[in-house]
mmCIF file of C-alpha atoms in Angstrom:
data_model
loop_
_atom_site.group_PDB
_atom_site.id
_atom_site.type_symbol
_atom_site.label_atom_id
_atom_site.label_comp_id
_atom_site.label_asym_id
_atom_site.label_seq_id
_atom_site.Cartn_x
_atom_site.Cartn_y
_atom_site.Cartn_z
ATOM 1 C CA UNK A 1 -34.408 56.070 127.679
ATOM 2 C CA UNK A 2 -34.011 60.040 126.454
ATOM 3 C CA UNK A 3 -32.462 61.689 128.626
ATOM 4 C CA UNK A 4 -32.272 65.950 128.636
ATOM 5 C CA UNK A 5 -30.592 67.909 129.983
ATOM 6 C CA UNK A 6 -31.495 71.558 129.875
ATOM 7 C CA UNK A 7 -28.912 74.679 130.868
ATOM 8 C CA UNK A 8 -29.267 76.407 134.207
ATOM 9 C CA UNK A 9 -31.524 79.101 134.393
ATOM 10 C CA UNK A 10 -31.514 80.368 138.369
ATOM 11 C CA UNK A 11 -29.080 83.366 138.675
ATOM 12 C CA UNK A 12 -25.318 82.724 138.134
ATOM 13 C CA UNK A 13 -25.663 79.166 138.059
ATOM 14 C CA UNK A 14 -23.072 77.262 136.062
ATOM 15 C CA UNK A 15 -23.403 74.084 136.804
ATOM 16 C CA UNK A 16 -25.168 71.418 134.944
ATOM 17 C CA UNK A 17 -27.169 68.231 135.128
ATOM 18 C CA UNK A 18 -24.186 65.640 133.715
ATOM 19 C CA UNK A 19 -20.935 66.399 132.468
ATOM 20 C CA UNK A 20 -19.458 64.579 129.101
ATOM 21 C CA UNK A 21 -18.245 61.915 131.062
ATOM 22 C CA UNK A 22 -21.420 60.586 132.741
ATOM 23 C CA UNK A 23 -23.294 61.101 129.102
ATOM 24 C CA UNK A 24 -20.347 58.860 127.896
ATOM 25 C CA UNK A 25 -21.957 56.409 130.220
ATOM 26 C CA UNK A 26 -25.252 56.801 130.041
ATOM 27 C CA UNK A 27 -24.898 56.259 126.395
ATOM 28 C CA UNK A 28 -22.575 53.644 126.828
ATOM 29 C CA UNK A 29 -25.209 51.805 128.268
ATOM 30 C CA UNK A 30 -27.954 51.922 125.349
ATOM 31 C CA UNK A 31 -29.753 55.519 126.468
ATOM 32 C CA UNK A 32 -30.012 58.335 124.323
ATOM 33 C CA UNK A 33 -29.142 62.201 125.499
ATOM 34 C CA UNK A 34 -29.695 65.942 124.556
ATOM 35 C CA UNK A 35 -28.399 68.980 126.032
ATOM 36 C CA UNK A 36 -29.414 71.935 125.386
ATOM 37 C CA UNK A 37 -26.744 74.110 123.678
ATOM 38 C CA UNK A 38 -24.189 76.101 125.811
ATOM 39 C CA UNK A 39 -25.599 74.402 129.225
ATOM 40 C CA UNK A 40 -21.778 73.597 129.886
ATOM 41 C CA UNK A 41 -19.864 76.486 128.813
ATOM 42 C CA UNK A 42 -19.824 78.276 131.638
ATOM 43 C CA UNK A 43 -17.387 75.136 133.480
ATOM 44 C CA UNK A 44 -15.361 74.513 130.282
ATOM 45 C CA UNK A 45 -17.437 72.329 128.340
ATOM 46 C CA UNK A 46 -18.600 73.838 124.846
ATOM 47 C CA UNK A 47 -21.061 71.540 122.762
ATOM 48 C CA UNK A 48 -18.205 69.705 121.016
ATOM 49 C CA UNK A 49 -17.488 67.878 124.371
ATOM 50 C CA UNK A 50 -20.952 66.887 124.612
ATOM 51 C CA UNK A 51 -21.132 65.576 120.457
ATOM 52 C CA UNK A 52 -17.917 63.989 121.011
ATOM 53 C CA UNK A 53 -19.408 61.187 123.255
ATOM 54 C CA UNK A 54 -22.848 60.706 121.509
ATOM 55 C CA UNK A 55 -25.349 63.771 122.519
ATOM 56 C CA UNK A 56 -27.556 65.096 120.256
ATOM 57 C CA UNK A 57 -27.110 69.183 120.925
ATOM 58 C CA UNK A 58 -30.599 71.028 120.650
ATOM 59 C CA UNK A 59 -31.293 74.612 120.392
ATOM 60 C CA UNK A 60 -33.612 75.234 123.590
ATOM 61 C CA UNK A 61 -34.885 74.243 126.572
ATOM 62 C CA UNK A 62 -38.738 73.565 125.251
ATOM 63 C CA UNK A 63 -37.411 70.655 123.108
ATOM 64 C CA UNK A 64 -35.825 69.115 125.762
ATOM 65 C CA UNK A 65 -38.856 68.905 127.833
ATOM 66 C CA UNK A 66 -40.985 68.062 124.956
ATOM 67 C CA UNK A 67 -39.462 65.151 124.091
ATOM 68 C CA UNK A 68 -37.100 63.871 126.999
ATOM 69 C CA UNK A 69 -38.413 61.080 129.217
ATOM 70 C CA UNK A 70 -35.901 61.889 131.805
ATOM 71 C CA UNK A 71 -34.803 65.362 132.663
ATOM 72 C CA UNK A 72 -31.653 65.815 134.613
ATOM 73 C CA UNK A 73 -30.878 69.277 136.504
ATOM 74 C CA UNK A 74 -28.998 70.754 139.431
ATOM 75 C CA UNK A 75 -31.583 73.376 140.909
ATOM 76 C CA UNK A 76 -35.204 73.316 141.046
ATOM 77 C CA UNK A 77 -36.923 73.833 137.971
ATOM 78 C CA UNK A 78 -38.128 77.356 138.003
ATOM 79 C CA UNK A 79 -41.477 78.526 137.178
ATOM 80 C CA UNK A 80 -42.083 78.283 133.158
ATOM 81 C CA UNK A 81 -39.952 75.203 133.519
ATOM 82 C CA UNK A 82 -42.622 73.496 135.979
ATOM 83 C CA UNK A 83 -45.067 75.007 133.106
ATOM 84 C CA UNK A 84 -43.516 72.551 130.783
ATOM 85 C CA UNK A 85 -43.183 69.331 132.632
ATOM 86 C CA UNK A 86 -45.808 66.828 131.962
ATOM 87 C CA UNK A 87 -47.537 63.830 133.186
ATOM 88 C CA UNK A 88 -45.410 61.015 132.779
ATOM 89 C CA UNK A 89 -41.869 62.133 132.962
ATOM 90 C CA UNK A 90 -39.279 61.889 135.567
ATOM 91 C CA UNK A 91 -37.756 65.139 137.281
ATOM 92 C CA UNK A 92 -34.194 64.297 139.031
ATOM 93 C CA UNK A 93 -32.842 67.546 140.458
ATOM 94 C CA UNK A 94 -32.748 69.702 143.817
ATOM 95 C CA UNK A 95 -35.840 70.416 144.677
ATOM 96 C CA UNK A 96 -36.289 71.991 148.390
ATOM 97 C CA UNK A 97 -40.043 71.995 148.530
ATOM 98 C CA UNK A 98 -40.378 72.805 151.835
ATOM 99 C CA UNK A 99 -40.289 76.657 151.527
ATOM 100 C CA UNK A 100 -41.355 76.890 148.015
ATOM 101 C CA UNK A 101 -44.932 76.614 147.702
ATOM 102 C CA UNK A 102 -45.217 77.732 144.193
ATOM 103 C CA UNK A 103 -42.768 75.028 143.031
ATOM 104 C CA UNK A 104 -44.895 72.628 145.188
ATOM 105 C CA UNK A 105 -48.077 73.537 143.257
ATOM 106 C CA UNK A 106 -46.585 73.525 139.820
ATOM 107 C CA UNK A 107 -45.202 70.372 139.987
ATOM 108 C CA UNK A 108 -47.916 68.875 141.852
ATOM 109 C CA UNK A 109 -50.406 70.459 138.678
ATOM 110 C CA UNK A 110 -47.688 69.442 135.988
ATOM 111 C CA UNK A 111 -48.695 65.281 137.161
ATOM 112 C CA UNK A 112 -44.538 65.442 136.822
ATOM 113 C CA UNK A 113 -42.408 61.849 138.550
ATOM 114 C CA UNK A 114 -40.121 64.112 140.699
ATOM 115 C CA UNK A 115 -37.325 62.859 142.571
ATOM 116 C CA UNK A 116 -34.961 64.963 144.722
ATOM 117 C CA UNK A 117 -31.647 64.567 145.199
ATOM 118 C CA UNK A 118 -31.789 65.792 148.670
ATOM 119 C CA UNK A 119 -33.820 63.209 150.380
ATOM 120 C CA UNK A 120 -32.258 60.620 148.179
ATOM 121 C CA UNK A 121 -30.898 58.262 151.711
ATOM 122 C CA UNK A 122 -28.097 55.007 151.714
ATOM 123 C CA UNK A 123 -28.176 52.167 153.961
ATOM 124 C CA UNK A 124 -26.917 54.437 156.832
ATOM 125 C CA UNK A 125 -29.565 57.218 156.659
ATOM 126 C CA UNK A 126 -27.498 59.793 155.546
ATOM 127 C CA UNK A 127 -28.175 61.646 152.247
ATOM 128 C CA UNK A 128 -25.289 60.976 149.815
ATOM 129 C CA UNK A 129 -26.454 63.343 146.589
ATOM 130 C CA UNK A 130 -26.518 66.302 149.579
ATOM 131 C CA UNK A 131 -23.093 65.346 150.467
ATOM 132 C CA UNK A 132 -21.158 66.773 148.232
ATOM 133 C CA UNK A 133 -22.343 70.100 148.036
ATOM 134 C CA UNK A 134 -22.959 70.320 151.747
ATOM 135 C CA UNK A 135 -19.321 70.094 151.470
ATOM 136 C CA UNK A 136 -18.788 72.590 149.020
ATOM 137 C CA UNK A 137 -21.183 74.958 150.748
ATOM 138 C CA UNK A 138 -19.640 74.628 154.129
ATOM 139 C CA UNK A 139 -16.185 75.370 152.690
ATOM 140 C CA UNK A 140 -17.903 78.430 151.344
ATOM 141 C CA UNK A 141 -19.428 79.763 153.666
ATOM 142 C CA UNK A 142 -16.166 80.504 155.466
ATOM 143 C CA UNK A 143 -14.682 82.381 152.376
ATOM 144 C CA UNK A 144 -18.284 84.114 152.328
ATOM 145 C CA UNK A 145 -18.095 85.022 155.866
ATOM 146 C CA UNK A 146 -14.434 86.431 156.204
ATOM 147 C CA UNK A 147 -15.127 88.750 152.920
ATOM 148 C CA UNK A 148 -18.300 89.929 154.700
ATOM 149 C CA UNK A 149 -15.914 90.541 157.733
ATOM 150 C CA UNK A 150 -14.597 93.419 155.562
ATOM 151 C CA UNK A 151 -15.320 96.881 156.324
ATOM 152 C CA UNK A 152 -15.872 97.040 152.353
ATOM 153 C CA UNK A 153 -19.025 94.669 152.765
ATOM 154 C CA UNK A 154 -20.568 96.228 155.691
ATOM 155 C CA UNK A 155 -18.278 93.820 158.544
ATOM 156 C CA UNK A 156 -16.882 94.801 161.569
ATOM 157 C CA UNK A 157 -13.470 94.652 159.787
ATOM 158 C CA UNK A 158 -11.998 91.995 161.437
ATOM 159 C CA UNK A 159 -9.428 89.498 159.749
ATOM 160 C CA UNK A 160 -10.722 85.666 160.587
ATOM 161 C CA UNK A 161 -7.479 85.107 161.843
ATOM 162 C CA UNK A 162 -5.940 87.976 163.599
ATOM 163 C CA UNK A 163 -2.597 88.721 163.178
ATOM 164 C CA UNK A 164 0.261 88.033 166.091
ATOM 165 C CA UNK A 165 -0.737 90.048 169.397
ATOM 166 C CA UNK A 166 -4.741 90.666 167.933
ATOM 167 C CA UNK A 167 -7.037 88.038 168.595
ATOM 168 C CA UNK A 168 -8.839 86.393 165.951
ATOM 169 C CA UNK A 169 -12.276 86.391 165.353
ATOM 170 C CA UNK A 170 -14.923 84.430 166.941
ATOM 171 C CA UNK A 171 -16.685 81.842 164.770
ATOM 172 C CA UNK A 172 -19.952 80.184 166.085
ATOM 173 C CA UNK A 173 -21.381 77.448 163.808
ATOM 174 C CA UNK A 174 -25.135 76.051 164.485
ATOM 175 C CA UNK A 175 -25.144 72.323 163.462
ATOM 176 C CA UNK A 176 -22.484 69.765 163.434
ATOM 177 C CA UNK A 177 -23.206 67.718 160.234
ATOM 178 C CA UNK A 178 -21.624 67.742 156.828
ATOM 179 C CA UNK A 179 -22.001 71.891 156.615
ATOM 180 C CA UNK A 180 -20.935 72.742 159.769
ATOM 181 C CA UNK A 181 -17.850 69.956 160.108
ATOM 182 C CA UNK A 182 -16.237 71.614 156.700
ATOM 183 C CA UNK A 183 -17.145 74.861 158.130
ATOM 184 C CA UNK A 184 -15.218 74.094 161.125
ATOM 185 C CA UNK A 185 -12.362 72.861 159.075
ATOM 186 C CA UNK A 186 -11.716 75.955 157.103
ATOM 187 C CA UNK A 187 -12.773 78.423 159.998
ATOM 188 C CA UNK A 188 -9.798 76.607 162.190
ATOM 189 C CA UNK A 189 -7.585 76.108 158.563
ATOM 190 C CA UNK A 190 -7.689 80.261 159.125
ATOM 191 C CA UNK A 191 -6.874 80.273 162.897
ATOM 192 C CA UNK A 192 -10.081 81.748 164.016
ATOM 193 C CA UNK A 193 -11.683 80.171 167.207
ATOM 194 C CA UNK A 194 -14.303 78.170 166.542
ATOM 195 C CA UNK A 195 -17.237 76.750 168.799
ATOM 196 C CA UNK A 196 -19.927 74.407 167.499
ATOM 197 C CA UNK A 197 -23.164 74.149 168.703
ATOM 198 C CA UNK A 198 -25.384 70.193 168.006
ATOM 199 C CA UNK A 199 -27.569 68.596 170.374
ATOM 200 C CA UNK A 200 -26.357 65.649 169.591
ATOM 201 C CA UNK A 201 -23.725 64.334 172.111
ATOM 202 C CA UNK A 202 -22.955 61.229 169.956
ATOM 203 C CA UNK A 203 -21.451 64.145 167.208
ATOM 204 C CA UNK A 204 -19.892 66.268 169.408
ATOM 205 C CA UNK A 205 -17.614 63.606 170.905
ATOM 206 C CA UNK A 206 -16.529 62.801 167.017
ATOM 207 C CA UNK A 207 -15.955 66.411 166.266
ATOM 208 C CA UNK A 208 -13.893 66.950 169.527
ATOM 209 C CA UNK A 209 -11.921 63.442 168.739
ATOM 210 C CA UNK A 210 -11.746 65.099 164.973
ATOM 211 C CA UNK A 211 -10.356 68.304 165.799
ATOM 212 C CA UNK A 212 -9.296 68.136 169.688
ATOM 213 C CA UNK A 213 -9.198 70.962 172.108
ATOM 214 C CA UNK A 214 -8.843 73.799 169.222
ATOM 215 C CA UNK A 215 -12.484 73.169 168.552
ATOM 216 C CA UNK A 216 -15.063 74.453 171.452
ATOM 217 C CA UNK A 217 -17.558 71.890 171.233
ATOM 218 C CA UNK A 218 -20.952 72.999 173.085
ATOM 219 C CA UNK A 219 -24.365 71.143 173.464
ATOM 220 C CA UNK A 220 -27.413 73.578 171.906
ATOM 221 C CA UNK A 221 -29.646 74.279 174.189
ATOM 222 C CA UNK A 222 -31.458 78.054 173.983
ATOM 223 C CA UNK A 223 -29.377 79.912 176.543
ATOM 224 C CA UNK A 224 -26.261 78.205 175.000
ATOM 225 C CA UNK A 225 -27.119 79.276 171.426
ATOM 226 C CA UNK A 226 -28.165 82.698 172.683
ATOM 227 C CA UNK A 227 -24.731 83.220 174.514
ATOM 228 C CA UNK A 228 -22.250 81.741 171.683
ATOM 229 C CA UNK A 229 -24.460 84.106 168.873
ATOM 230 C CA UNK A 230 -24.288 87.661 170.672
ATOM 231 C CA UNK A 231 -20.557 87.217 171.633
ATOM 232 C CA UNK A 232 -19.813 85.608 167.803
ATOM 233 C CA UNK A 233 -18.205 87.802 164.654
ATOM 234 C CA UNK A 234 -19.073 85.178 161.958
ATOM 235 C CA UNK A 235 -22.397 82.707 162.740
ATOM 236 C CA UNK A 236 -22.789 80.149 159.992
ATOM 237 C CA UNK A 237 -25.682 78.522 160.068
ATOM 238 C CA UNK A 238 -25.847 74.647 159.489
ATOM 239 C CA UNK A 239 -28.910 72.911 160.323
ATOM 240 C CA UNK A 240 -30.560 70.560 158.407
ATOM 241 C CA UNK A 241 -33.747 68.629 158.879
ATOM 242 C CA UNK A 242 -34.334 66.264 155.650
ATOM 243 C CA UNK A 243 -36.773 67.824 153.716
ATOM 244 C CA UNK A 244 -38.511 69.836 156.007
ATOM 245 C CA UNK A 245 -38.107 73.695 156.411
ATOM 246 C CA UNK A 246 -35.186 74.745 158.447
ATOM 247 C CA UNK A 247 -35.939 75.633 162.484
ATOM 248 C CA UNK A 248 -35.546 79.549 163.175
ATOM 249 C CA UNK A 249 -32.930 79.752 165.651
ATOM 250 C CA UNK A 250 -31.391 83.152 165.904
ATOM 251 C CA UNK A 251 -34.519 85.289 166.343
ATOM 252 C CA UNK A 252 -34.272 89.104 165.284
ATOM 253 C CA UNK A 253 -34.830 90.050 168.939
ATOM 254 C CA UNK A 254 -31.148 88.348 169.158
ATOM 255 C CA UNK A 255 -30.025 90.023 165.982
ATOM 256 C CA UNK A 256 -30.176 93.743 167.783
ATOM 257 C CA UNK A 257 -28.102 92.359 170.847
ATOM 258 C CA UNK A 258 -25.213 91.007 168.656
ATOM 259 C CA UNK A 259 -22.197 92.852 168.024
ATOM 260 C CA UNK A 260 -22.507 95.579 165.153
ATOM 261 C CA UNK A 261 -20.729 94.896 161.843
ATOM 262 C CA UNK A 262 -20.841 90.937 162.839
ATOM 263 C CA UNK A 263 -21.849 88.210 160.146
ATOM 264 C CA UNK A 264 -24.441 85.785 159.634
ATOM 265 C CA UNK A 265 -24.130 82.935 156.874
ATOM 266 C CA UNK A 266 -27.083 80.657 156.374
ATOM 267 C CA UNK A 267 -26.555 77.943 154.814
ATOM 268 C CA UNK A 268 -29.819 76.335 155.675
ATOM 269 C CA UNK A 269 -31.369 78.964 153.524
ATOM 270 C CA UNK A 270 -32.443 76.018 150.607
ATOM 271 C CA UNK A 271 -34.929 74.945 152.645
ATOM 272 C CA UNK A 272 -36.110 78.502 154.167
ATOM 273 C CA UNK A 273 -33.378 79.902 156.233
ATOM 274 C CA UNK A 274 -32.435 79.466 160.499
ATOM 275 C CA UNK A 275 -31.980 83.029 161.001
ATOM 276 C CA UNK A 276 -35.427 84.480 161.232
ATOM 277 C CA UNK A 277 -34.062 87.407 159.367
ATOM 278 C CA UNK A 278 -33.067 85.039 156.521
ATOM 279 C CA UNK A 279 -34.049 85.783 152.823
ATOM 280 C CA UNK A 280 -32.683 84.146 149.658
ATOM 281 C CA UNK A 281 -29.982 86.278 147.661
ATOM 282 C CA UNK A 282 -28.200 85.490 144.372
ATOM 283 C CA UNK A 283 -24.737 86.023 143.772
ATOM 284 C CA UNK A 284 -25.342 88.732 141.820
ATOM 285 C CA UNK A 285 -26.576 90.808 144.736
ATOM 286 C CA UNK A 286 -25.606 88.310 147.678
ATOM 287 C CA UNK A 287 -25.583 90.385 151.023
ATOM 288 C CA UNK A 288 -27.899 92.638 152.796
ATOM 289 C CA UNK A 289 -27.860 93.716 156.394
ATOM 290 C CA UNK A 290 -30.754 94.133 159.379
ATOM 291 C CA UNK A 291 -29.477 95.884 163.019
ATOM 292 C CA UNK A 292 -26.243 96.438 161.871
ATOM 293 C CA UNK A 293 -25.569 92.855 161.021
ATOM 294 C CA UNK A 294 -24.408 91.547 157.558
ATOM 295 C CA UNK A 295 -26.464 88.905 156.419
ATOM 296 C CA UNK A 296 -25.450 86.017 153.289
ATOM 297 C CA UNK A 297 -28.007 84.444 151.963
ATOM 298 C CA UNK A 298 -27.200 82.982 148.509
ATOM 299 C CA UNK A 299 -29.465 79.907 147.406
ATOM 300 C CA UNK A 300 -27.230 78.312 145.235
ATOM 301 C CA UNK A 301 -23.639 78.760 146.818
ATOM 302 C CA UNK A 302 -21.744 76.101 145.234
ATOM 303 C CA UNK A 303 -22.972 77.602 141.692
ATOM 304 C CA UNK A 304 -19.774 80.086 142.355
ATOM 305 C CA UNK A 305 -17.469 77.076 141.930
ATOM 306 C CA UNK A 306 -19.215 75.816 139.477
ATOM 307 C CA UNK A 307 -17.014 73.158 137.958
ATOM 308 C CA UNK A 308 -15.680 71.655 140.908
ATOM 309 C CA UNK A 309 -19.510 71.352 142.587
ATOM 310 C CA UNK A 310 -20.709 69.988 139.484
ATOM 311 C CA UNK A 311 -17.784 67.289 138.705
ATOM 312 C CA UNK A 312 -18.887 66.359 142.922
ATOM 313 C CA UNK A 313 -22.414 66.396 142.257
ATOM 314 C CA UNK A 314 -21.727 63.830 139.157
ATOM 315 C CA UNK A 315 -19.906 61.720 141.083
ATOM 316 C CA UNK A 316 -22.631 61.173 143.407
ATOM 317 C CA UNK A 317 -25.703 61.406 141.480
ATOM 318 C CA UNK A 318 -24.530 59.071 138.465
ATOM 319 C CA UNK A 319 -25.418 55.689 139.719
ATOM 320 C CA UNK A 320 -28.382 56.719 140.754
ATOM 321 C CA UNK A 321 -29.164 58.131 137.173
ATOM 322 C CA UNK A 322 -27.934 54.841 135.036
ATOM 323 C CA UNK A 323 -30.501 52.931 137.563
ATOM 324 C CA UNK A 324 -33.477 54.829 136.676
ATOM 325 C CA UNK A 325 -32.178 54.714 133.401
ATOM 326 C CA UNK A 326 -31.571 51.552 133.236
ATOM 327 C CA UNK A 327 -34.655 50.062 135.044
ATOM 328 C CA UNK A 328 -37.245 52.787 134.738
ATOM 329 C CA UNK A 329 -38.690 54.855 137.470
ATOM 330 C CA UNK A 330 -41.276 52.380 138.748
ATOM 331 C CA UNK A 331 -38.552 49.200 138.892
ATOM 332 C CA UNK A 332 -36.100 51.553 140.274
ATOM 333 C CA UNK A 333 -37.699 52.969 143.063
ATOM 334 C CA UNK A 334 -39.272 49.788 143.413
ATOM 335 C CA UNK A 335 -35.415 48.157 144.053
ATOM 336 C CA UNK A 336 -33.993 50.609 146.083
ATOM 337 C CA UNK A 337 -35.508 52.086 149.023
ATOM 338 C CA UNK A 338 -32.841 54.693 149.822
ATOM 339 C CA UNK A 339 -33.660 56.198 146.360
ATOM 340 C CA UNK A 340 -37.409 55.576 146.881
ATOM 341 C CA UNK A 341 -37.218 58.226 149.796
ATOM 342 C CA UNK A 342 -36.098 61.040 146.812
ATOM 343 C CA UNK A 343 -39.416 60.696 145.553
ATOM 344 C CA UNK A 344 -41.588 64.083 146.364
ATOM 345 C CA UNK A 345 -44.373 64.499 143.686
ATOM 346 C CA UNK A 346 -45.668 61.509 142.099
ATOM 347 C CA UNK A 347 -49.130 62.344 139.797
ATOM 348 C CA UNK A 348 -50.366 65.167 141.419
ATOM 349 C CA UNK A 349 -49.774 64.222 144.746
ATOM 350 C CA UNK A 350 -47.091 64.845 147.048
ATOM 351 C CA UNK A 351 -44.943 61.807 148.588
ATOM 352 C CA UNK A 352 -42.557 63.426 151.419
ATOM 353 C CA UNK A 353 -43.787 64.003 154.494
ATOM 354 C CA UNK A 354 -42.478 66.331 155.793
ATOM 355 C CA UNK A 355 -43.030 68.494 152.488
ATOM 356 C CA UNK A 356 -46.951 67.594 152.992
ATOM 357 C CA UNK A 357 -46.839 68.607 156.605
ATOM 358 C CA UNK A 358 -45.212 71.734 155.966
ATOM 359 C CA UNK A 359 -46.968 73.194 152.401
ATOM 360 C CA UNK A 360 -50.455 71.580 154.568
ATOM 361 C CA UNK A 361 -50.914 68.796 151.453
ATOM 362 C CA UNK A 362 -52.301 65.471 151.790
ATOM 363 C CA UNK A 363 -49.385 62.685 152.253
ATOM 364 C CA UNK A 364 -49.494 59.908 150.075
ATOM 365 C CA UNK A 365 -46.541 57.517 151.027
ATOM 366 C CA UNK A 366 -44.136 57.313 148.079
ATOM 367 C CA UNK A 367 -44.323 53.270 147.871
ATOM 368 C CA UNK A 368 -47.806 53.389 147.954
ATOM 369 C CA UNK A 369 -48.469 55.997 145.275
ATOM 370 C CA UNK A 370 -46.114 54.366 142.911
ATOM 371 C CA UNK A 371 -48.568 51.306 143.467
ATOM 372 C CA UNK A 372 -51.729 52.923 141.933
#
């Protein structure tokens, strides 16, 4: 198969698609690659890395979706990218389609095989190519948070941790999953106090066996969530539903009640935001605030450690990348249910649910579109 891989285009985003090593095996096992030129500089790797194990270096991004069968990516392709997918070729990136009708409708016009590495599942349920930079993110979004916390940035000016006779700041994080349980781990790593909010008893008992009596571990009801937010300095907010747009759970009637010069960082903001105040930023311009409270909002947080999300993001999405590879898209999905469940846009129709329920599209169920 051809595989391309074109360089980032969303704002101050670094990362890229594969690194040298996984083209080393990708070639290794009888496929072809391009990169475009330069798509790895900005984590270390210059085009002699990628010609040293086998790709073929090309000058821009049109030849690469000209000719590739295969294009591999971190974020969603953005707009003149969807322009120049075709019928035919396979898509394997973040997508988020949930909030992003015009990405919806492009690739749903392009006739584009796109599979997202966000509802990619394993055996267990869980969603192994979000993993890792649900991990990254959640790590970030404590470093976001305690810069925001600054006076400079518009914060209360509070240090996360207090000092000896000051007490630290309160941190309040909505959602106990993969974001929220790194979140938690830095937030305590800094000595702030730290309540999470899940309704889902089964987590909270691992989380309290995880982290013991340090961690305030509350079940999220409305009055609950309401009561943790207005007396919190940093909210980060956590939630995930696979696929779907994010719930809005701090309202902006709650947002003028909250303390002034507190914090909000929403993670969930990929797939729309769970602060109803919520609107994407870039790291180039990455904080704005509403009533006196400092929102963060970047779309693509882990692009700010670029190398060590993409080396992460390799890790997991390799295998699944030498299988379609390997087998093609139709044998591959065919094999493997858990990556079956990536697929979002098959043809010109859309195959996630919860994507069709939410853009209002008709759902065609991913086994049985690949079937026509």
């Amino acid at each position: 198969m051809l595989i391309g891989v074109p360089k980032e285009i969303k704002n101050n985003e670094y990362r890229v698609g594969l690194t040298p090593a996984s083209v080393s095996e990708l070639i290794h096992h009888g496929h072809q690659v391009m990169v475009e030129t330069q798509a790895g500089v900005g984590i270390g790797f210059d085009d002699s890395a990628y010609q040293a194990v086998g790709a073929e270096i090309v000058a821009a991004a049109e030849t690469i979706f000209e000719r590739a069968e295969m294009v591999v990516k971190v974020k969603e392709p953005q707009p003149n990218e969807c322009r120049m997918l075709r019928e035919g070729q396979l898509l394997f990136t973040y997508l988020h389609l949930a909030p992003d009708p015009t990405q919806t409708e492009l690739l749903v016009a392009s006739g584009v095989t796109a599979i997202a590495y966000e509802t990619v599942t394993d055996k267990r349920g869980g969603l192994p190519l979000l993993v890792p930079m649900s991990e990254v993110a959640g790590r970030m979004s404590i470093q976001a948070g305690a810069m925001c916390l600054e006076k400079s940035h518009g914060g209360a000016g509070l240090l996360l941790g207090g000092v000896p006779g000051v007490a630290p700041a309160n941190v309040v994080v909505i959602g106990g999953g993969v974001v929220g349980t790194n979140a938690i781990r830095m937030a305590m790593g800094l000595e702030a106090h730290v309540t999470v909010l899940d309704r889902s008893i089964e987590r909270l008992a691992e989380l309290d066996l995880q982290f013991g009596g340090r961690l305030n571990t509350i079940y999220s009801t409305k009055e609950a969530l309401e009561q943790y937010v207005l007396d919190a300095d940093l909210v980060v907010g956590a939630v995930l539903v696979p696929g779907a747009a994010a719930p809005k759970l701090v309202t902006r009637e709650m947002l003028g009640r909250m303390k002034p010069g507190s914090v909000l960082v929403d993670v969930a903001i990929d797939q729309g935001g769970c602060f109803e105040t919520s609107h994407a930023t870039t790291h180039a311009d990455p904080t704005y605030i509403v009533d006196n409270i400092v929102h963060y909002c970047v779309a693509n947080m882990p692009g700010a450690v670029a190398r060590t999300s993409t080396f992460a993001l390799n890790n997991a999405t390799l295998p699944f990348a030498l299988a379609l590879a390997d087998k093609g898209f139709p044998k591959a999905l065919a094999d493997d249910p858990c990556l079956l469940a990536g697929l979002n846009v098959h043809k010109g129709r859309v195959t996630y649910e919860a994507v069709a329920h939410d853009l209002g599209y008709d759902y065609l169920p991913a086994a049985e579109a690949l079937s026509r």
